[in-house]
XYZ file of C-alpha atoms in Angstrom:
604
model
C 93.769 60.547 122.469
C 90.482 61.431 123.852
C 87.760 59.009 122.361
C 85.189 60.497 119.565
C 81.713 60.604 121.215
C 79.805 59.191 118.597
C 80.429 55.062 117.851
C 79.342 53.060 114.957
C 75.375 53.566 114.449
C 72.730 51.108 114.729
C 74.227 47.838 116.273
C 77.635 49.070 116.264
C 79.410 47.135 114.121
C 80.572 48.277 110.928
C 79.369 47.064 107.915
C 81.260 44.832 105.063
C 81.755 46.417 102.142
C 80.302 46.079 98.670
C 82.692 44.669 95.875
C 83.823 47.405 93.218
C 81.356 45.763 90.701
C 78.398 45.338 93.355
C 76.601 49.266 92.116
C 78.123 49.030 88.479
C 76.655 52.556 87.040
C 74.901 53.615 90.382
C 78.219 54.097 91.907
C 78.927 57.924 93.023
C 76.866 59.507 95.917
C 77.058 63.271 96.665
C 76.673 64.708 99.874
C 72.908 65.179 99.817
C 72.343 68.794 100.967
C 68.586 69.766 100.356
C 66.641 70.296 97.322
C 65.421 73.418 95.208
C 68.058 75.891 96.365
C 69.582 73.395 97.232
C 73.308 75.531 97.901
C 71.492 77.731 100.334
C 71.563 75.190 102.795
C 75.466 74.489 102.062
C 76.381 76.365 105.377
C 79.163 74.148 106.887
C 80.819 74.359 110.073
C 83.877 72.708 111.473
C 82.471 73.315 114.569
C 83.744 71.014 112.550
C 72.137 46.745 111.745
C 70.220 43.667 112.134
C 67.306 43.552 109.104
C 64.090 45.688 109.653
C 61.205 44.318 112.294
C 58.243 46.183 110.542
C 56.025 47.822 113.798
C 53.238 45.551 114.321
C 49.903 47.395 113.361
C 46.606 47.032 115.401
C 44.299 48.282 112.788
C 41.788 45.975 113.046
C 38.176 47.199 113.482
C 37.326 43.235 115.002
C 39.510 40.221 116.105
C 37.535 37.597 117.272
C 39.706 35.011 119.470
C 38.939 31.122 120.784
C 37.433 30.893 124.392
C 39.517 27.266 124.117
C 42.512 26.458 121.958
C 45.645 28.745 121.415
C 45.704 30.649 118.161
C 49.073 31.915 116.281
C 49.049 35.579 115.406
C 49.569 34.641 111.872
C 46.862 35.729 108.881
C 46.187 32.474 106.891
C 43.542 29.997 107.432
C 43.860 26.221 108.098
C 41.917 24.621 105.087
C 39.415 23.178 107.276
C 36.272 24.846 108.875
C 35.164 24.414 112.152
C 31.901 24.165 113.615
C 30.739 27.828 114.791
C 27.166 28.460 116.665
C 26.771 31.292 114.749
C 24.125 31.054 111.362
C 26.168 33.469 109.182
C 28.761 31.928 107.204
C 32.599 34.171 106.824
C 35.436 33.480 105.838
C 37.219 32.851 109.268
C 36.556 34.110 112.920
C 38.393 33.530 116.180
C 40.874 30.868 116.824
C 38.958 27.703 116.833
C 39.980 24.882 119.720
C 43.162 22.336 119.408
C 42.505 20.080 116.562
C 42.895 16.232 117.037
C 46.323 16.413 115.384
C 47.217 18.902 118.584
C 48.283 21.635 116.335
C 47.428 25.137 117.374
C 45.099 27.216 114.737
C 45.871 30.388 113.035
C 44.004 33.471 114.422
C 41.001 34.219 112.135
C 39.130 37.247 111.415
C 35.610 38.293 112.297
C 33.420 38.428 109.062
C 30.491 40.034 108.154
C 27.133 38.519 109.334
C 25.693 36.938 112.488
C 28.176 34.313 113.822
C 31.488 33.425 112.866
C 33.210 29.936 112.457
C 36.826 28.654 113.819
C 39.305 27.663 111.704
C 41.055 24.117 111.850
C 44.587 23.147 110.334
C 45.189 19.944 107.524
C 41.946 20.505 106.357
C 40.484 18.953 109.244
C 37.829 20.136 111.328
C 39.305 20.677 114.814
C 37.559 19.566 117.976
C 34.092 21.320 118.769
C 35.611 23.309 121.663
C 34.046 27.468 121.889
C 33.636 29.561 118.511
C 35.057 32.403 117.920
C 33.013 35.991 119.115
C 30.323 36.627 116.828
C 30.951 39.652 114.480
C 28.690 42.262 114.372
C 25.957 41.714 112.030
C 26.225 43.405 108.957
C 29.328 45.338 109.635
C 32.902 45.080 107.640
C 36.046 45.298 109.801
C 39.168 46.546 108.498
C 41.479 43.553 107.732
C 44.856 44.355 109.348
C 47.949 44.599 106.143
C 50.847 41.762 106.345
C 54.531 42.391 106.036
C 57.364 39.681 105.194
C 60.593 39.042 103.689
C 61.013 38.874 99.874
C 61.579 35.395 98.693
C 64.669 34.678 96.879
C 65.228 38.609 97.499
C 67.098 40.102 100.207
C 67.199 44.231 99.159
C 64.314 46.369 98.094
C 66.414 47.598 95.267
C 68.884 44.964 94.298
C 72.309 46.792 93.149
C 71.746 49.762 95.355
C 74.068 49.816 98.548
C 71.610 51.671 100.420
C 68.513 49.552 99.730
C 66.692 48.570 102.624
C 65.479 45.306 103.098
C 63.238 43.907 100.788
C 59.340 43.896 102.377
C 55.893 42.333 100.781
C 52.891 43.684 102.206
C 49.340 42.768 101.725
C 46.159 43.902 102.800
C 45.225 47.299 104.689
C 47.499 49.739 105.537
C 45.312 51.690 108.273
C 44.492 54.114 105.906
C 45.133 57.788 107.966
C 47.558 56.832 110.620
C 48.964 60.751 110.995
C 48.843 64.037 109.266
C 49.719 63.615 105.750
C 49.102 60.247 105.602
C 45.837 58.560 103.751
C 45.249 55.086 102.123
C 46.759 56.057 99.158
C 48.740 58.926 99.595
C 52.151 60.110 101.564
C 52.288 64.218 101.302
C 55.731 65.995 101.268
C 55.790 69.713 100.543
C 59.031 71.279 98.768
C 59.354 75.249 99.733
C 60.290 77.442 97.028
C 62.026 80.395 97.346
C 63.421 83.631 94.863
C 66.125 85.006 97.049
C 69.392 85.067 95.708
C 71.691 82.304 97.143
C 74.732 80.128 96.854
C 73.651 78.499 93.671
C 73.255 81.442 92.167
C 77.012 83.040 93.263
C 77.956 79.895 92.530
C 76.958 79.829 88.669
C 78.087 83.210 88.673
C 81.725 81.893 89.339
C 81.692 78.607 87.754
C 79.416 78.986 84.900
C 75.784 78.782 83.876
C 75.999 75.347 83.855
C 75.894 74.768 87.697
C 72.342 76.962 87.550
C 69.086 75.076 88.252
C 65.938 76.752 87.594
C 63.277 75.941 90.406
C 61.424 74.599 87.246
C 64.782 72.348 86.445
C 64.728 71.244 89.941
C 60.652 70.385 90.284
C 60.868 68.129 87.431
C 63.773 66.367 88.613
C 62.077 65.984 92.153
C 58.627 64.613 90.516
C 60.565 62.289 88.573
C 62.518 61.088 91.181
C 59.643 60.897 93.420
C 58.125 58.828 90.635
C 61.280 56.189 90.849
C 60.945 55.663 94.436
C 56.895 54.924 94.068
C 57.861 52.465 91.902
C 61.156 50.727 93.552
C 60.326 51.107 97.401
C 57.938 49.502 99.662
C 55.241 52.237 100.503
C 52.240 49.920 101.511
C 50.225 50.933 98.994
C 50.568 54.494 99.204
C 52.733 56.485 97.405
C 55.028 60.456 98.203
C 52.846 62.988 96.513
C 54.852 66.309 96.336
C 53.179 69.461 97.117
C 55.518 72.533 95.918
C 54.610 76.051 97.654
C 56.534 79.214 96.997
C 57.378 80.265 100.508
C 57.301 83.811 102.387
C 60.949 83.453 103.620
C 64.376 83.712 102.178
C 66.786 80.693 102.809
C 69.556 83.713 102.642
C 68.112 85.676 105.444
C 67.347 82.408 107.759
C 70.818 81.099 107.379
C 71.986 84.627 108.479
C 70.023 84.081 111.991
C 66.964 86.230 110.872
C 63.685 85.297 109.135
C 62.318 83.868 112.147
C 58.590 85.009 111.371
C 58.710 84.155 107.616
C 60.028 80.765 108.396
C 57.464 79.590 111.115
C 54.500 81.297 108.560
C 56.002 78.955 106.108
C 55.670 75.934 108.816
C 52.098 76.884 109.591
C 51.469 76.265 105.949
C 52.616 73.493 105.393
C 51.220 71.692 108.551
C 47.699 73.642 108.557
C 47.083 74.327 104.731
C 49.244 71.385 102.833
C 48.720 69.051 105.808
C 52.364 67.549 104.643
C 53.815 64.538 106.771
C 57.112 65.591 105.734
C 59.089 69.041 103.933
C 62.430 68.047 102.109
C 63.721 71.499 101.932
C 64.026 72.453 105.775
C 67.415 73.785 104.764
C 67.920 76.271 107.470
C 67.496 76.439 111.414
C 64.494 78.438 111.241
C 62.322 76.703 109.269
C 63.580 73.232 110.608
C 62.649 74.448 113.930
C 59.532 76.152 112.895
C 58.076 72.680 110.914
C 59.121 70.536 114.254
C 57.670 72.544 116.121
C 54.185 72.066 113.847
C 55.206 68.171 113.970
C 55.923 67.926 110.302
C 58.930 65.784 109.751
C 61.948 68.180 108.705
C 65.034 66.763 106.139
C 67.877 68.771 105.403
C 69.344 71.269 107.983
C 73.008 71.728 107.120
C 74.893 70.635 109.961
C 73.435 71.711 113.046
C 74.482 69.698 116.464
C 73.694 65.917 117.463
C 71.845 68.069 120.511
C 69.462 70.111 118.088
C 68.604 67.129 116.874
C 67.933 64.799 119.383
C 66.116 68.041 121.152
C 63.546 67.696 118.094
C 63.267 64.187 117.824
C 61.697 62.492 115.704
C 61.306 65.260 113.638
C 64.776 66.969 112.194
C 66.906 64.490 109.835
C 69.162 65.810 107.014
C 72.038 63.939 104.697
C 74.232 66.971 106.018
C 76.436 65.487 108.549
C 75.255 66.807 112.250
C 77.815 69.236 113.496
C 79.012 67.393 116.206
C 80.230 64.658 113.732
C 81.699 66.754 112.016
C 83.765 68.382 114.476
C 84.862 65.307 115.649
C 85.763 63.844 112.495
C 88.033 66.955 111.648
C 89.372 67.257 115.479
C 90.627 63.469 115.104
C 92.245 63.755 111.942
C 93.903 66.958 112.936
C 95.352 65.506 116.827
C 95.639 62.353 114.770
C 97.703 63.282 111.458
C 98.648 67.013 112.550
C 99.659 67.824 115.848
C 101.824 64.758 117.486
C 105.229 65.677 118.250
C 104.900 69.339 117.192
C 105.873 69.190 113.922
C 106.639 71.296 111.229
C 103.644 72.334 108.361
C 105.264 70.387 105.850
C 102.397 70.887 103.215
C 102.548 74.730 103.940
C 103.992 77.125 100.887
C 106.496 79.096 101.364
C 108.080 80.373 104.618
C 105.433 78.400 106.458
C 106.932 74.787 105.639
C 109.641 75.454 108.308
C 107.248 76.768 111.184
C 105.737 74.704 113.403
C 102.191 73.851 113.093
C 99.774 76.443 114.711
C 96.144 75.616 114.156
C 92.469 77.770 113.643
C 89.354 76.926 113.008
C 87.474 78.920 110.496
C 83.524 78.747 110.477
C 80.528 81.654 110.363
C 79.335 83.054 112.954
C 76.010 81.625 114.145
C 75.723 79.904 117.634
C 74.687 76.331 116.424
C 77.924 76.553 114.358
C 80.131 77.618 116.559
C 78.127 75.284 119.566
C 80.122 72.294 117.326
C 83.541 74.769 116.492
C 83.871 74.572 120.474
C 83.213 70.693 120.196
C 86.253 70.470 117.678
C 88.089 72.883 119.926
C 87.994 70.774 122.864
C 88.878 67.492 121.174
C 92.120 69.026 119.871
C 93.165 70.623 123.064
C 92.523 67.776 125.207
C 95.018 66.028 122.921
C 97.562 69.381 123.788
C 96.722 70.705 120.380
C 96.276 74.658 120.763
C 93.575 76.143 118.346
C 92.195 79.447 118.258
C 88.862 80.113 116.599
C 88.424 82.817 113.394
C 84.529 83.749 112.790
C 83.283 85.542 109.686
C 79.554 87.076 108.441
C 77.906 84.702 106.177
C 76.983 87.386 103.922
C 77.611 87.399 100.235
C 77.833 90.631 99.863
C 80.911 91.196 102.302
C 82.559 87.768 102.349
C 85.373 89.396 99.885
C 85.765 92.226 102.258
C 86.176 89.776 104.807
C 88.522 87.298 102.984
C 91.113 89.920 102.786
C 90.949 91.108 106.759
C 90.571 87.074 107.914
C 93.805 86.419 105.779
C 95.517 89.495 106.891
C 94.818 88.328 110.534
C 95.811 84.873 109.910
C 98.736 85.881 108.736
C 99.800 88.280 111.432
C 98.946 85.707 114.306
C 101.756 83.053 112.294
C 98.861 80.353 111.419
C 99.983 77.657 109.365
C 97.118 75.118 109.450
C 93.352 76.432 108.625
C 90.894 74.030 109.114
C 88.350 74.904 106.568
C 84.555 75.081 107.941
C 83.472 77.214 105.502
C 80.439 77.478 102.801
C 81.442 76.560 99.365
C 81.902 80.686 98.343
C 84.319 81.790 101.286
C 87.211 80.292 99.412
C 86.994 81.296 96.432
C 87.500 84.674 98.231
C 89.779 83.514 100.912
C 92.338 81.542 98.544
C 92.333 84.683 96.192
C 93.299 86.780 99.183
C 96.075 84.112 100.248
C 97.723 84.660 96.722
C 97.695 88.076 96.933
C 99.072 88.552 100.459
C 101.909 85.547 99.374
C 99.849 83.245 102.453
C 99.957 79.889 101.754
C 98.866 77.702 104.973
C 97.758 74.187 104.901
C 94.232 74.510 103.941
C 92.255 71.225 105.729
C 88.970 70.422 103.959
C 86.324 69.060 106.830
C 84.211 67.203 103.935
C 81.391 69.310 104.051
C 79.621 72.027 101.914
C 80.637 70.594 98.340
C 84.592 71.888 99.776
C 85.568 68.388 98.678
C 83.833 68.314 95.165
C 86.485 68.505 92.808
C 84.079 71.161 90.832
C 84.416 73.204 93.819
C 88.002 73.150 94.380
C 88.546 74.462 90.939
C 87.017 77.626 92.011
C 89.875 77.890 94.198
C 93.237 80.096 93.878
C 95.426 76.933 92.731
C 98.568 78.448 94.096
C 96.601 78.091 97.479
C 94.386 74.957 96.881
C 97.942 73.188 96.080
C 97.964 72.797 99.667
C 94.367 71.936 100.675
C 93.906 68.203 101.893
C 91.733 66.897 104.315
C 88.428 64.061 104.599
C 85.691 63.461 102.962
C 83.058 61.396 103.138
C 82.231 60.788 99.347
C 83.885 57.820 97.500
C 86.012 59.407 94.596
C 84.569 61.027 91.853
C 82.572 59.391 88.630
C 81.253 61.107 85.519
C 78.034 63.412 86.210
C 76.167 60.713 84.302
C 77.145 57.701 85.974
C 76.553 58.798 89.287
C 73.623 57.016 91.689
C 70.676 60.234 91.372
C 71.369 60.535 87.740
C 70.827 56.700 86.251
C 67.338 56.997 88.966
C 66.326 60.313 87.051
C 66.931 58.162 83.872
C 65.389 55.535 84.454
C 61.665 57.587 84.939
C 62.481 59.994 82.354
C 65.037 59.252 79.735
C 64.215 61.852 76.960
C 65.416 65.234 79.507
C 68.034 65.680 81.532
C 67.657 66.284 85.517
C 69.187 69.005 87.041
C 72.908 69.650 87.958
C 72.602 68.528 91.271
C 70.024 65.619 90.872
C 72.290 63.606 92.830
C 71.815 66.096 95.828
C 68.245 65.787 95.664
C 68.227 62.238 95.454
C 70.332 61.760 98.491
C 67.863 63.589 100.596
C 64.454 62.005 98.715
C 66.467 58.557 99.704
C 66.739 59.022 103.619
C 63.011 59.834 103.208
C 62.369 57.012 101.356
C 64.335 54.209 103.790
C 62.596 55.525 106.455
C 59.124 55.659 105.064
C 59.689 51.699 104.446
C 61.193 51.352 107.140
C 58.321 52.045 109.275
C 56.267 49.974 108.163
C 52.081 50.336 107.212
C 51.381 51.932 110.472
C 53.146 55.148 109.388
C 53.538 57.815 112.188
C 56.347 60.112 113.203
C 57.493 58.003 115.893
C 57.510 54.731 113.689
C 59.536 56.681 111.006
C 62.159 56.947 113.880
C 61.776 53.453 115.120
C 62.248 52.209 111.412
C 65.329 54.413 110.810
C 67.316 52.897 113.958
C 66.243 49.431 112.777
C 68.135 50.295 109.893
C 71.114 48.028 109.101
C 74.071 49.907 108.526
C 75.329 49.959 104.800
C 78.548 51.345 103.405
C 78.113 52.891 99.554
C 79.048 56.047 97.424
C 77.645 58.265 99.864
C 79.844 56.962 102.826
C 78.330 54.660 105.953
C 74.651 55.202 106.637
C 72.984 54.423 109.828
C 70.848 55.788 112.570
C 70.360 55.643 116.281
C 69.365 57.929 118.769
C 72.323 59.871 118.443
C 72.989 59.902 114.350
C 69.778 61.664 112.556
C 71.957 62.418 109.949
C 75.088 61.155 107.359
C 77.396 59.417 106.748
C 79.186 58.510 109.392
C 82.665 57.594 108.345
C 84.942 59.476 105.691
C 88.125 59.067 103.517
C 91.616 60.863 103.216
C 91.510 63.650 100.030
C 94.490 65.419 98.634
C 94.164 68.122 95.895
C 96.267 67.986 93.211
C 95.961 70.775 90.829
C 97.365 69.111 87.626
C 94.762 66.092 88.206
C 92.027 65.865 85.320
C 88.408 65.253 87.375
C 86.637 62.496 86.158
C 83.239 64.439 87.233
C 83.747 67.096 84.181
C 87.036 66.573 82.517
C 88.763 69.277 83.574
C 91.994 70.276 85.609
C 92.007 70.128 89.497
C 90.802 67.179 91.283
C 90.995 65.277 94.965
C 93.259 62.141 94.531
C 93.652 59.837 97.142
C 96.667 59.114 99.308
C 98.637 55.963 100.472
C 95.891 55.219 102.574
C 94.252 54.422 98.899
C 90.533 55.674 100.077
C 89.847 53.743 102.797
C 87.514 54.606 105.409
C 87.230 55.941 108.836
C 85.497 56.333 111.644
C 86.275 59.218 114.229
C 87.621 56.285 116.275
C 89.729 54.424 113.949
C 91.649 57.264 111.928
C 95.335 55.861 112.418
C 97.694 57.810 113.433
C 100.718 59.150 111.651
C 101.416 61.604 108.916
C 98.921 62.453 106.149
C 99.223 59.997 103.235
C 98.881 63.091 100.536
C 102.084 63.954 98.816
C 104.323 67.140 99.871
C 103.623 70.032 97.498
C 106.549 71.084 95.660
C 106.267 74.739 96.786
């Protein structure tokens, strides 16, 4: 079997896993696809940790340093002054000589006023030996901040599985250390756009329920933005969200056009907003277009491992990058579907007696289908034949093209789709099935809300009866027991946040980590460095962890089977993913054991 080409992230070793008790209520993690509209950015294709070492910051105006005498590089002060030539008196200056004990001083700081004085250690003066370099007479330096571990703490957030270390900081944080950034004040902008999208088309189908007003989804942002002020470690600043209404549509962009709107977008926020990050860069486009102005980007759906390491340290998103994907969904299918050319068992119909014959299904757009031909490879390699089936990503036509895709499908004897669709196809696609009496295995790739049980009951259930696949997401919890809802409650517990607060949350929380992650001397570049010092941590949400070649999540997934008689625990109702034998455990592309799926056989 040809190996995946993406290990374990950060160290490479997997994580242990939490007990079932360790999140209690914060237990349930959806994929995290991008806020405000937020199922614009749903696109999917199949094309299918060692604790934190906080940068060290140089922010220090004046260090004044022993001529004799080593001096530690730590902040605090022996107890006892020593003799300095200077006439000014400070509060410390440069490392003072050895003392008599032979213990080495702590580095001191250069104070106001004419001289300085050397410290000593045990509240004894040490040995005469050089002062420190006088300080520049009536001038204040800036006092560099200092980081440590927690005492008696080891997370940031205790209970939360993705909780970074816990940090204590002191002092001054450098105050502007890039665009964005002050003293006191972190800016992320949020676009905001009136286009009609997936959300929409989606509420249509499912209900008004799943609809979120952009005001519904800028209060549950601010209040969320709110929780992580007060939880994480921002060095005294804290995220101050800057919503814009934008000159692009999300629809248009994830079509391959709005090239122009999306890069005037960019301009504003870099030029006008002066954000250091934008947590709705939900489409190529305007991902590009805000790298390109060096504003940190989160929330492209699914584009390549290459797209983003071309753009580092700018693009990150909590949509798994394509190439992940592909893999993950290749492995499973040379892994659980192709050895010994067997028969589509889970198949309706006629089908259940043919011998597999495999497609990929994903929109056209060349990222996309960069990653289909990644999937494509993986499976052939292993002497699994697949042949690749493209459609528009239009709303307006996708039912058209449901009923010519299936017609096609049908005619070339497919009996194993693997499903890199957006959430909407589907609906259209398993309606079409019925009608034309095609019932294929239908493989979810985990991706695009295809394996959210609220989802799947969009589906034709004659044709979802045979959907199975990975996912990435632990199993479903009630909507109000789930990780971004009890966070939303917790800062606001008279209103409710919006339908998909746990969406939003996902995507604030990758910003968060790595904004703590870096450390006081916040720049691009230490946002990256902090992210790959990451540990890795296994939760709701699947395994997170970065490197240079994982911007995005998770990183590991689980076996789903549909089973249309299933009550969801998400919203009570019928149709929901159940697990197989294999009882939800998780995989890596590398570890998914062979053999047969675990999910039952349908009955028809």
């Amino acid at each position: 079997m040809p190996a995946s080409p993406n290990g374990p992230p950060g160290n490479g070793t997997a994580p242990s896993r939490p007990p079932t008790s360790y999140f209690s209520v914060w237990h349930r993690l959806f994929r995290g696809y991008g806020p405000v509209a937020i199922l614009a950015a749903l696109v999917v294709i199949v094309a299918l940790a060692v604790p934190s070492k906080v940068p060290k910051t140089s922010n220090a105006a004046s260090v004044g340093t022993g001529a004799s005498g080593s001096g530690s590089s730590g902040l605090s002060s022996g107890s006892g002054a020593g003799s300095g030539s200077g006439a000014g008196s400070g509060s410390g200056a440069g490392s003072a000589g050895s003392s008599s004990g032979g213990s080495s001083a702590t580095k001191g700081l250069t104070a106001s006023g004419a001289g300085s004085v050397g410290t000593g250690t045990g509240g004894k003066a040490g040995t005469a030996g050089s002062a420190g370099s006088a300080g520049s007479a009536g001038h204040t330096v800036t006092v560099p901040g200092v980081t440590g571990a927690c005492a008696g703490q080891s997370e940031q957030v205790p209970g939360d599985p993705y909780s970074p270390p816990c940090i204590t900081f002191s002092g001054n944080n450098g105050g502007v250390t890039t665009k964005g950034v002050t003293a006191s004040t972190i800016t992320v902008s949020v676009r905001l756009t009136t286009d009609q999208s997936f959300q929409q088309t989606l509420a249509q189908l499912a209900g008004a329920s799943l609809r979120d007003t952009n005001a519904d989804n800028e209060r549950t942002i601010l209040a969320l933005a709110q929780y992580f002020n007060n939880h994480f470690q921002f060095y005294g600043r804290k995220i101050k969200i800057v919503f814009y209404t934008g000159q692009g549509s999300l629809t248009n962009e994830l079509l391959g056009t709005g090239q122009a709107q999306a890069e005037a977008d960019a301009t504003t926020v870099a030029q006008q907003i002066k954000a250091f990050a934008d947590i709705t860069a939900e489409s190529e486009p305007y991902s590009q277009s805000l790298a390109s102005q060096h504003v940190m980007a989160f929330g492209d759906p699914y584009l390549s491992r290459q797209y983003h390491q071309m753009n580092a340290p700018y693009t990150w998103s909590t949509d798994t990058d394509g190439t992940d994907v592909a893999s993950l969904a290749a492995e499973y299918a040379v892994k659980k579907l192709c050895p010994g050319d067997p028969v589509a068992a889970y198949a309706g119909g006629s089908l259940r007696s043919v011998h597999r014959k495999f497609a990929l299904l994903a929109p056209e757009n060349s990222w996309y289908q960069t990653s289909v031909d990644v999937a494509q490879g993986i499976m052939q390699a292993a002497g699994c034949p697949v042949s690749k089936i493209i459609y528009t990503l239009d709303l307006g036509t996708e039912s058209q093209q449901a009923a010519g895709i299936v017609s096609q499908l049908k005619a070339d004897g497919i009996t194993t789709v693997i499903c890199g669709c957006d959430p909407i196809f589907p609906v259209y696609l398993s309606g079409q099935g019925a009608q034309q009496s095609y019932f294929p295995e239908f493989i979810i790739a985990g991706t695009a809300l295809t394996d959210a049980d609220y989802v799947g009951q969009l589906y034709n259930q004659q044709f979802q009866a045979h959907a199975f696949g990975i996912s990435p997401n632990n199993p479903e919890v009630p909507y109000t027991q789930t990780l971004g809802y009890a966070a939303y409650e917790s800062v606001s517990p008279s209103t409710e946040p919006s339908f998909f607060v746990d969406l939003i949350y996902a995507q604030m929380d990758e910003l968060a980590i790595g904004l703590q992650m870096a450390g006081p001397n916040l720049t691009p570049n230490t946002f990256q460095q902090g992210m790959f010092n990451y540990p890795p941590k296994e939760g709701p949400l699947g395994l997170w962890g970065f490197s240079s070649n994982q911007y995005t999540i998770p990183n590991d997934v689980r076996e789903i089977c549909w089973d249309p008689t299933a009550i969801s625990p998400f919203n009570g109702k019928v149709g929901a993913y159940e697990p197989g034998k294999y009882d939800n455990a998780r995989w890596l592309a590398s570890t998914i054991p062979s053999g047969p799926p675990g999910c039952p056989i349908p009955s028809s």
